[in-house]
Coordinates of C-alpha atoms in Angstrom, one line a residue:
Chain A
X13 CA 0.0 0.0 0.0
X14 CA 1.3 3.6 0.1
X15 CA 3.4 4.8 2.7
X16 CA 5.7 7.7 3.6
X17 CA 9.0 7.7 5.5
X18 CA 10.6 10.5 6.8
X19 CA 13.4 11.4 8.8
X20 CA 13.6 10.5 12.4
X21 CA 14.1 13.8 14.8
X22 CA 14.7 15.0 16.5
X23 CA 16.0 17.9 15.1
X24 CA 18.0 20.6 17.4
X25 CA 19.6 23.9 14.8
X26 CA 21.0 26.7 15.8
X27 CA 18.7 30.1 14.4
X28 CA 19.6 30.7 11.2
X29 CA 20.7 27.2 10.2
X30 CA 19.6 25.1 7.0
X31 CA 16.6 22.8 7.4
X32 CA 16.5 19.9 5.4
X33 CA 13.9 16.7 6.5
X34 CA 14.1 14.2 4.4
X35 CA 10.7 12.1 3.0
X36 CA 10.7 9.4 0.4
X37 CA 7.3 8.0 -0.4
X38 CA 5.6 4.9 -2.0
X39 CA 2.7 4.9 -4.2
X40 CA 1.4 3.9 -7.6
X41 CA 0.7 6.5 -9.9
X42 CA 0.9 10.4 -9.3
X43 CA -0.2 11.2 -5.5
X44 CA -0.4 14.7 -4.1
X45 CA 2.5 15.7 -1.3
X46 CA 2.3 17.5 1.5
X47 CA 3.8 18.6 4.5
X48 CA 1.8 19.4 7.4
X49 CA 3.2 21.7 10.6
X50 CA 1.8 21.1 13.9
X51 CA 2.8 23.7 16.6
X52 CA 2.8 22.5 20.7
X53 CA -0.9 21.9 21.4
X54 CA -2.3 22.2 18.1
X55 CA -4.1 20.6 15.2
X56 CA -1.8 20.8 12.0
X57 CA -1.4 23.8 9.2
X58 CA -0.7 22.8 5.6
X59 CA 2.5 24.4 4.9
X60 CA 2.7 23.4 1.5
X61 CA 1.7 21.3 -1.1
X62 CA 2.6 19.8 -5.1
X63 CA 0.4 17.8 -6.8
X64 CA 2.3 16.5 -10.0
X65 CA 6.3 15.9 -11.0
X66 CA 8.7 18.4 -10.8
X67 CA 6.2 21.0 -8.7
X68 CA 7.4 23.0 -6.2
X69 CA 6.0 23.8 -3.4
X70 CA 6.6 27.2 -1.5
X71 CA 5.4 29.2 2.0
X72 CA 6.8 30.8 4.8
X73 CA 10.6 30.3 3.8
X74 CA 9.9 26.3 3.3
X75 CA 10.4 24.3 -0.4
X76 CA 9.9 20.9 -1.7
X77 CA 10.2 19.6 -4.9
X78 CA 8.4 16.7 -5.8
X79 CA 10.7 14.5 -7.3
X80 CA 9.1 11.2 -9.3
X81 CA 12.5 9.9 -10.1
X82 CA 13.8 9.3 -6.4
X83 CA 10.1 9.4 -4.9
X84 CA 11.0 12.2 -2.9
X85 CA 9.4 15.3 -1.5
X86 CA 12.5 16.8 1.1
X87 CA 11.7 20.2 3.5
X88 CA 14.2 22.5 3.2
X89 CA 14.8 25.9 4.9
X90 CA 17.6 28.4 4.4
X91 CA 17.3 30.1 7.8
X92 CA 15.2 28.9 10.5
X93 CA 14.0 31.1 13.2
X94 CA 12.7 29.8 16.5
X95 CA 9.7 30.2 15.7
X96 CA 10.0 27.0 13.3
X97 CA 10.2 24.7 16.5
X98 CA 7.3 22.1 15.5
X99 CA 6.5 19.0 14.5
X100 CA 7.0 18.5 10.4
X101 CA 4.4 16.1 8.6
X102 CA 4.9 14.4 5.2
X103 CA 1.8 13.1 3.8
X104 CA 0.6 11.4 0.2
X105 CA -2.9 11.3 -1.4
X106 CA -3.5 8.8 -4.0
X107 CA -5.1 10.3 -7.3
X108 CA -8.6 10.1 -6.8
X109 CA -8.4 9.1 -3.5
X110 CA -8.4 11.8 -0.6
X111 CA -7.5 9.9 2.1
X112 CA -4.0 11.0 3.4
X113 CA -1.1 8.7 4.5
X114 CA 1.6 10.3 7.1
X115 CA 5.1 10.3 7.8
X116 CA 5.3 9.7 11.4
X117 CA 6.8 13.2 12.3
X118 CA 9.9 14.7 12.4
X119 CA 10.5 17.0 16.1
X120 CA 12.5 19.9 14.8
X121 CA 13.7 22.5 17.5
X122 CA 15.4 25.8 16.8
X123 CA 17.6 27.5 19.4
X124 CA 18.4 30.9 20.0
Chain B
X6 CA -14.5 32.9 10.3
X7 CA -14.6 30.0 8.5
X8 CA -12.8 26.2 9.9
X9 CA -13.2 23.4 12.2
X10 CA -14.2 23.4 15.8
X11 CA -13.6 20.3 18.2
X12 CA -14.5 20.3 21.8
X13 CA -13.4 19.4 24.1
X14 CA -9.6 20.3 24.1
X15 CA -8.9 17.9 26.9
X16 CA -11.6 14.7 27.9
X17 CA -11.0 12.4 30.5
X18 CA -12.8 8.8 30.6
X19 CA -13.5 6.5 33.1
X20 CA -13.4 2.8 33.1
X21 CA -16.0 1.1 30.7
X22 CA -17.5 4.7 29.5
X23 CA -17.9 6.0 26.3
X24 CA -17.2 9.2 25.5
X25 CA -18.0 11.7 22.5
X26 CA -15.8 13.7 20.9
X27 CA -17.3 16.5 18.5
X28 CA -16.2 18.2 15.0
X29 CA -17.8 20.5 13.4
X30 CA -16.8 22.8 10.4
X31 CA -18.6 25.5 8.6
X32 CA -16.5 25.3 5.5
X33 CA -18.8 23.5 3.5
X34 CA -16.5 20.8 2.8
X35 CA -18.0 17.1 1.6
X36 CA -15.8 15.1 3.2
X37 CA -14.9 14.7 7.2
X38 CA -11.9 12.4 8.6
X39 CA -11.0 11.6 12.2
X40 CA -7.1 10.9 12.9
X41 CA -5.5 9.7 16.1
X42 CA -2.3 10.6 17.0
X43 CA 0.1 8.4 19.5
X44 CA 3.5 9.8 19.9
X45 CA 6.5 8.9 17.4
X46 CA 3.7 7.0 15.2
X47 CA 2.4 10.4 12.9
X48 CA -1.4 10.1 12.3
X49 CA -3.6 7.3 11.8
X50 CA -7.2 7.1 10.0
X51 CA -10.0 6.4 12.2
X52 CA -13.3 6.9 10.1
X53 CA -13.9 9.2 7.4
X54 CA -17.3 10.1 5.5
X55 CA -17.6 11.5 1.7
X56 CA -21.3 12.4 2.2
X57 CA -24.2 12.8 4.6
X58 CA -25.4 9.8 6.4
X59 CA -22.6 7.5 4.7
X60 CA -19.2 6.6 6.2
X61 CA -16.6 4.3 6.0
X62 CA -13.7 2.5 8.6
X63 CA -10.3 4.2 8.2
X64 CA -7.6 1.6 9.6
X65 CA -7.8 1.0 12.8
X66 CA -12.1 1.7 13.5
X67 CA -12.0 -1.0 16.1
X68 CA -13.6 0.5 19.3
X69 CA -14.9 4.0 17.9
X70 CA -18.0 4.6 16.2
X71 CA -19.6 7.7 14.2
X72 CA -22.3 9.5 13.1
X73 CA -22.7 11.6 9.8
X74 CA -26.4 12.8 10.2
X75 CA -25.7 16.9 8.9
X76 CA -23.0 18.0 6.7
X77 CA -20.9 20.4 8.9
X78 CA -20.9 17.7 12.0
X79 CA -19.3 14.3 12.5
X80 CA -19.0 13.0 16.1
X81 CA -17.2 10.6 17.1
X82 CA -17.0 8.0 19.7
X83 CA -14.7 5.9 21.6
X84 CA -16.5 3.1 22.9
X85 CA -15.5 1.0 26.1
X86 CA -14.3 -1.4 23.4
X87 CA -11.1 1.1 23.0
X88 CA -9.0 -0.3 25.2
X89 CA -6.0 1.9 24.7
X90 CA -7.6 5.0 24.2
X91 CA -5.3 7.2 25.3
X92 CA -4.5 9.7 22.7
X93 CA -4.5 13.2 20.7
X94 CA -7.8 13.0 18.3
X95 CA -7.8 15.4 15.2
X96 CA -10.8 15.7 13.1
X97 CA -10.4 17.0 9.6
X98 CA -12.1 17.8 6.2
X99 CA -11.6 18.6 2.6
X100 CA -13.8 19.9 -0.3
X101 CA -15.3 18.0 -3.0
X102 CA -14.1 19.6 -6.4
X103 CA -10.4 21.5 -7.0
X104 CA -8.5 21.7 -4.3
X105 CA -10.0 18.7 -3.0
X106 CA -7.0 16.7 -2.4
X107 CA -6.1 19.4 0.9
X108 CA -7.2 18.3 4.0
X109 CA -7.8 21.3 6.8
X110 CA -7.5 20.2 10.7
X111 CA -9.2 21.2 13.5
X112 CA -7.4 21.9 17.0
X113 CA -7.3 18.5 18.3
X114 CA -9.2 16.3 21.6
X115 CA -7.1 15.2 24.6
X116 CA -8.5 12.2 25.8
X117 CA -7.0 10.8 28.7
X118 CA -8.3 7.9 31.0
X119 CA -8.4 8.2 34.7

């Protein structure tokens, strides 16, 4: 079945540091991507989103490029800020199917 | 201000109670899902419903049960069946048409058992 596997946290950076969390997915055909960001206490955002090969998706300073040929959909932020401390979600949704499949979370915490 | 409401944000159940957690959205949205979420494990599907009074088991239903009676509401339950029920519930939705394939989440139910 389809599944998503992401980098185990967690993650401690200094402010300003690069963000990368790595997610590799299986699926047939062309799902959807996404990662989710759940702050302490709270139900998670979407931060960002590509639905076919070679998209990019973009918000808040975060990018992902889905990536058919490796399976692939990695985070990656130039300069994190503290405020980026969360928990990072990769998901899939099969074409035509909009159920969602998660990574199980990668802890990322940004110091001053 | 459109989105999802759950309440409550913490629940506590007793021995061999069942409890009722609620989700509503004003979004219009077709679809509804309900997630648990243990920690380390990333979210798994519950139930989800595509359309008024119709619903479906997610992967691990044993020991909850819903309800799909109005669009903007789907309640869910965690029976005395549940025997690990310990857990952060999300309840989410999505839109039938473009865009469909974005799920939105609600803040999330505590449940805790004394």
């Amino acid at each position: 079945g389809d599944s998503v596997t992401q980098m185990e946290g967690p993650v401690t950076l200094s402010e300003e540091a690069f963000l990368t969390i790595n997610c590799t997915y299986t699926a047939t055909g062309y799902p959807s991507l996404f990662w989710y960001v759940q702050y302490p206490g709270e139900g998670l955002q979407l931060l960002l989103k590509a639905t076919k090969a070679d998209d990019k998706g973009s918000n808040k300073g975060f990018e992902a490029t889905y990536r058919k040929e490796t399976t692939s959909f990695h985070l990656e932020k130039g300069s994190v800020q503290v405020s980026d401390s969360a928990v990072y979600f990769c998901a899939l949704s099969p074409l035509n199917d909009y159920k969602l499949s998660f990574g199980a979370g990668t802890t990322v915490t940004v110091r001053a | 201000d459109g989105g999802i409401t759950q309440s409550p944000k913490y629940l506590f159940r007793k021995e061999g109670q069942n409890v009722t957690l609620s989700c509503e959205q004003n979004l219009n949205h077709d679809a509804m899902y309900w997630y648990r979420q243990d920690p380390g494990q990333g979210l798994r599907l519950i139930y989800y419903s595509q359309i008024v009074n119709d619903f479906q088991k997610g992967d691990i239903a044993e020991g909850y049960s819903v309800s799909r009676e109005k669009k903007e509401s789907f309640p869910l339950t965690v029976t005395s069946a549940q025997k690990n029920p310990t857990a952060f519930y999300l309840c989410a939705s999505n839109v039938a048409g473009g865009n469909q394939e974005t799920q939105y989440f609600g803040p999330g139910t505590r449940l805790l058992v004394l």
